[in-house]
Short mmCIF file of C-alpha atoms in Angstrom, two decimals:
data_model
loop_
_atom_site.label_atom_id
_atom_site.label_comp_id
_atom_site.label_asym_id
_atom_site.label_seq_id
_atom_site.Cartn_x
_atom_site.Cartn_y
_atom_site.Cartn_z
CA MET P 1 94.10 130.09 -146.15
CA SER P 2 92.16 126.77 -146.34
CA ILE P 3 88.42 127.13 -147.86
CA ARG P 4 85.95 124.42 -145.78
CA ALA P 5 83.65 124.06 -148.98
CA ALA P 6 86.59 122.74 -151.10
CA GLU P 7 88.06 120.82 -148.58
CA PRO P 8 87.43 116.85 -148.32
CA GLN P 9 85.91 115.96 -145.40
CA PRO P 10 83.54 112.50 -144.69
CA VAL P 11 80.63 113.59 -142.54
CA GLU P 12 81.07 113.01 -138.80
CA ASP P 13 79.29 110.23 -137.19
CA VAL P 14 76.73 112.65 -134.89
CA GLN P 15 74.06 109.74 -134.91
CA GLY P 16 76.03 106.74 -133.83
CA ASP P 17 74.84 104.44 -136.47
CA ASN P 18 77.29 104.85 -139.04
CA ARG P 19 74.97 105.79 -141.60
CA TRP P 20 76.55 107.99 -143.99
CA MET P 21 80.08 105.26 -144.52
CA SER P 22 77.46 102.39 -145.02
CA MET P 23 76.32 104.72 -148.10
CA HIS P 24 79.75 105.39 -149.05
CA THR P 25 80.31 101.73 -148.74
CA HIS P 26 77.53 100.59 -150.76
CA PHE P 27 78.32 102.64 -153.80
CA LEU P 28 81.62 101.00 -153.24
CA ARG P 29 80.30 97.95 -154.34
CA ASP P 30 77.63 99.13 -156.68
CA ALA P 31 80.52 100.61 -158.63
CA LYS P 32 82.38 97.52 -158.71
CA GLU P 33 79.76 94.99 -159.73
CA LYS P 34 77.61 97.13 -162.36
CA GLU P 35 78.70 98.81 -165.43
CA PRO P 36 76.57 102.69 -165.97
CA GLU P 37 76.21 104.49 -168.79
CA VAL P 38 75.97 107.46 -166.68
CA LEU P 39 76.08 108.37 -162.61
CA LEU P 40 74.65 111.04 -160.63
CA ILE P 41 76.10 111.91 -157.66
CA GLY P 42 75.01 114.64 -154.62
CA ASP P 43 72.99 115.44 -152.13
CA SER P 44 69.27 114.79 -151.61
CA LEU P 45 68.11 116.38 -154.42
CA ILE P 46 70.04 113.68 -156.73
CA ARG P 47 69.34 110.92 -153.84
CA ASN P 48 65.26 111.35 -154.03
CA MET P 49 65.22 111.29 -157.59
CA ALA P 50 65.59 107.51 -157.33
CA HIS P 51 62.55 107.50 -155.51
CA SER P 52 60.27 109.42 -158.04
CA PRO P 53 58.76 107.81 -161.05
CA LEU P 54 60.62 109.47 -163.60
CA TRP P 55 63.58 107.46 -162.60
CA LYS P 56 61.85 104.38 -163.57
CA LYS P 57 60.66 106.40 -166.87
CA MET P 58 63.34 108.25 -167.58
CA PHE P 59 66.79 106.82 -166.37
CA GLU P 60 67.00 103.34 -165.42
CA PRO P 61 66.73 102.35 -169.11
CA LEU P 62 69.73 104.83 -169.65
CA HIS P 63 71.73 102.25 -166.90
CA CYS P 64 72.12 104.49 -164.14
CA LEU P 65 73.56 104.47 -160.77
CA ASN P 66 72.31 107.39 -158.24
CA PHE P 67 75.25 108.26 -155.80
CA GLY P 68 72.79 111.12 -153.94
CA VAL P 69 73.48 111.47 -150.38
CA SER P 70 70.99 113.44 -148.97
CA GLY P 71 72.72 116.61 -146.11
CA ASP P 72 76.10 115.91 -148.19
CA ARG P 73 77.78 118.93 -148.78
CA THR P 74 80.48 120.46 -151.61
CA GLU P 75 83.59 118.81 -149.07
CA HIS P 76 81.41 115.83 -148.54
CA VAL P 77 80.74 114.98 -152.06
CA LEU P 78 84.54 115.57 -152.62
CA TRP P 79 85.88 112.89 -150.11
CA ARG P 80 83.62 110.70 -151.46
CA VAL P 81 85.33 111.60 -155.15
CA GLN P 82 88.15 110.86 -153.78
CA ASN P 83 87.68 107.68 -152.17
CA GLY P 84 86.70 105.36 -154.65
CA GLU P 85 83.07 105.88 -155.69
CA LEU P 86 84.38 106.70 -159.55
CA ASP P 87 87.30 104.20 -159.69
CA GLN P 88 85.78 101.39 -160.62
CA ILE P 89 83.47 102.71 -163.53
CA GLU P 90 83.87 104.35 -166.99
CA PRO P 91 80.39 106.47 -166.90
CA LYS P 92 79.86 108.38 -170.40
CA VAL P 93 78.19 110.86 -168.46
CA ILE P 94 78.34 112.28 -165.65
CA VAL P 95 75.96 113.98 -163.04
CA LEU P 96 76.74 116.43 -160.07
CA MET P 97 74.26 118.63 -158.28
CA VAL P 98 75.32 119.59 -154.88
CA GLY P 99 76.11 122.90 -152.81
CA THR P 100 72.74 123.63 -151.34
CA ASN P 101 73.55 122.70 -147.81
CA ASN P 102 76.18 124.63 -147.37
CA HIS P 103 75.20 127.01 -144.90
CA GLY P 104 77.24 129.66 -143.70
CA ASP P 105 79.63 129.17 -146.47
CA THR P 106 79.64 132.55 -149.01
CA PRO P 107 78.68 132.53 -152.89
CA GLU P 108 82.56 132.15 -153.84
CA GLN P 109 83.25 129.46 -150.78
CA VAL P 110 80.64 127.39 -152.65
CA THR P 111 81.42 128.24 -155.95
CA ALA P 112 85.03 126.76 -154.97
CA GLY P 113 83.66 123.45 -153.68
CA ILE P 114 82.63 122.76 -156.42
CA MET P 115 84.88 122.97 -158.57
CA ALA P 116 87.12 121.17 -157.02
CA ILE P 117 84.94 118.59 -157.41
CA VAL P 118 84.53 119.19 -161.01
CA LYS P 119 88.38 118.58 -161.14
CA ALA P 120 88.48 115.68 -158.89
CA ILE P 121 85.95 114.40 -161.63
CA GLN P 122 87.62 115.38 -164.61
CA ASP P 123 91.31 114.02 -162.43
CA LYS P 124 89.34 110.50 -161.90
CA GLN P 125 87.15 110.03 -165.56
CA PRO P 126 89.12 112.14 -168.07
CA ALA P 127 86.84 110.33 -170.75
CA SER P 128 83.47 111.33 -169.56
CA ASN P 129 80.96 113.69 -170.47
CA LEU P 130 80.31 116.07 -167.23
CA ILE P 131 77.21 118.23 -166.17
CA VAL P 132 77.18 120.26 -163.57
CA VAL P 133 73.61 121.20 -162.73
CA GLY P 134 72.82 124.72 -160.66
CA LEU P 135 71.18 125.31 -157.74
CA LEU P 136 67.52 125.43 -157.33
CA PRO P 137 65.68 128.53 -156.19
CA ARG P 138 64.21 127.52 -151.95
CA GLY P 139 61.84 129.13 -149.08
CA GLU P 140 58.53 129.89 -149.96
CA HIS P 141 58.79 133.52 -150.74
CA PRO P 142 61.92 135.50 -151.33
CA ASN P 143 65.23 135.64 -149.06
CA PRO P 144 69.38 135.76 -148.65
CA LEU P 145 69.36 131.98 -150.30
CA ARG P 146 68.42 132.77 -152.83
CA GLU P 147 69.67 135.46 -153.72
CA LYS P 148 73.20 132.89 -152.94
CA HIS P 149 72.11 130.27 -155.33
CA THR P 150 71.87 133.03 -157.96
CA ALA P 151 75.11 134.59 -157.50
CA ILE P 152 76.85 130.94 -157.08
CA ASN P 153 75.20 129.92 -160.88
CA GLN P 154 76.62 133.05 -162.25
CA GLN P 155 79.96 131.98 -161.03
CA LEU P 156 79.50 128.46 -161.98
CA ALA P 157 78.38 129.39 -165.53
CA GLU P 158 81.71 131.83 -165.63
CA GLN P 159 84.35 129.52 -164.81
CA LEU P 160 82.59 126.06 -166.13
CA SER P 161 82.48 127.45 -169.09
CA GLU P 162 86.61 126.79 -169.85
CA HIS P 163 85.90 123.39 -169.37
CA SER P 164 86.23 120.99 -171.74
CA MET P 165 83.27 118.40 -172.14
CA THR P 166 81.85 120.11 -169.50
CA THR P 167 78.26 121.19 -169.41
CA PHE P 168 77.01 124.22 -166.84
CA LEU P 169 72.57 123.23 -166.75
CA ARG P 170 70.90 126.12 -165.29
CA ILE P 171 67.28 125.20 -164.58
CA ASP P 172 65.08 128.14 -165.12
CA ASP P 173 64.05 129.29 -161.86
CA ARG P 174 61.14 130.57 -162.83
CA ASP P 175 59.60 127.00 -163.55
CA PHE P 176 59.45 126.74 -159.96
CA PHE P 177 57.13 130.19 -159.15
CA LEU P 178 53.94 130.49 -159.17
CA PRO P 179 52.84 132.90 -162.41
CA GLY P 180 52.28 136.55 -161.13
CA PRO P 181 49.64 138.91 -161.48
CA LYS P 182 48.86 140.07 -164.77
CA GLY P 183 50.56 143.54 -165.72
CA GLY P 184 52.76 143.03 -162.88
CA ASP P 185 56.45 142.65 -162.94
CA PRO P 186 58.27 139.53 -164.09
CA VAL P 187 58.69 136.59 -162.47
CA THR P 188 62.10 136.19 -160.53
CA ALA P 189 63.74 134.80 -157.62
CA ALA P 190 63.71 138.15 -156.16
CA ASN P 191 59.96 138.60 -156.16
CA GLY P 192 58.56 134.69 -156.86
CA VAL P 193 56.33 132.93 -154.36
CA ILE P 194 57.13 128.45 -155.22
CA PRO P 195 54.35 126.57 -154.43
CA ARG P 196 54.14 123.02 -152.38
CA ASP P 197 53.35 121.78 -155.30
CA PHE P 198 56.22 122.01 -156.80
CA MET P 199 58.34 121.56 -153.60
CA TYR P 200 56.79 120.41 -150.74
CA ASP P 201 58.89 121.83 -148.06
CA PHE P 202 60.48 124.58 -150.34
CA LEU P 203 63.36 123.25 -150.87
CA HIS P 204 62.87 119.20 -151.60
CA LEU P 205 61.32 118.74 -155.19
CA THR P 206 57.83 116.98 -155.51
CA MET P 207 57.90 113.13 -156.46
CA ASP P 208 55.75 114.23 -159.83
CA ASP P 209 55.44 118.22 -160.68
CA GLY P 210 59.12 118.98 -158.79
CA TYR P 211 61.03 116.20 -160.22
CA GLN P 212 59.14 116.73 -163.75
CA LYS P 213 60.25 119.94 -164.28
CA LEU P 214 64.08 118.84 -163.26
CA CYS P 215 64.18 115.96 -165.24
CA GLU P 216 63.26 116.70 -167.99
CA PRO P 217 65.81 118.95 -169.10
CA LEU P 218 68.46 117.40 -167.74
CA LEU P 219 67.33 113.97 -169.85
CA GLU P 220 67.51 116.02 -172.34
CA GLU P 221 71.15 117.08 -171.86
CA ILE P 222 72.06 113.51 -170.52
CA GLN P 223 71.17 112.26 -174.38
CA ASN P 224 73.01 114.69 -175.62
CA CYS P 225 75.66 113.56 -174.44
CA LEU P 226 75.44 110.40 -175.05
CA GLY P 227 74.59 111.09 -178.68
CA THR P 228 70.97 109.35 -178.78
CA PHE P 229 67.92 111.34 -179.28
CA VAL P 230 64.82 109.96 -177.66
CA LYS P 231 61.85 111.33 -178.96
CA VAL P 232 60.07 111.46 -175.40
CA GLU P 233 55.96 112.40 -176.83
CA SER P 234 54.87 112.72 -172.88
CA THR P 235 56.03 112.58 -169.13
CA SER P 236 52.62 112.86 -167.53
CA PHE P 237 51.50 110.28 -165.40
CA ASP P 238 48.61 109.20 -167.64
CA THR P 239 51.56 107.45 -169.62
CA GLY P 240 53.22 104.64 -169.82
CA SER P 241 56.77 103.67 -168.86
CA MET P 242 59.16 105.15 -171.81
CA ALA P 243 61.26 102.61 -170.49
CA GLY P 244 61.16 100.47 -173.61
CA ASP P 245 61.33 103.02 -176.28
CA ILE P 246 64.70 104.58 -174.05
CA ALA P 247 66.00 101.52 -174.22
CA ASN P 248 65.49 100.28 -178.00
CA ASP P 249 66.68 103.63 -179.47
CA ILE P 250 70.42 103.24 -177.11
CA LYS P 251 70.89 100.30 -178.68
CA GLN P 252 69.95 101.06 -182.27
#
């Protein structure tokens, strides 16, 4: 029995503007014209990162390409990988983050979809280091999707541990929750409350505080893969751009 989440499919053009395929074509052109050290691919959580001030400070100096598409499910990213987006480049690091849009799929099916993408990426780019970012919590209050994401992350951690040159990066759910009352139970996905300061719609990250919680550990993992060790004194928004320091470190 086939699993929809693990079967490559392009997005159906229900709006009639061919927007999704146009973005795919744009990515193919970027791949042909540019030589990225790092490629990020996934859904809106990857796409919107490029609009955060942290992208310019932390990722542009690393020669990154962003192939995120809002609304993409695992089968859509799998189709894009299998249809040319990785064919013209040789990135040292590839970052994958997808799965939150796979509504109606079980944790096992979403995991199978992500693992199918992992295999496709490694078939295309066997020399690249792959970072798979775990699914983040969502919803202001505890809900079934949080439980689903927890199960997916547990399965990914187990299955990816057997893959060489692959890292599973799980962002701590507790980073996105309001502090619990003194003396109360530990704050977890089962009882934590997400503030709009971190996720403005309780799914997408805010451009500053929200993305900082994702970008800092991701940047550290990318640096580990690249073999560069950039000392980041601060990523607060009252500091200047770190781009120059990072770029200089890479050149050395």
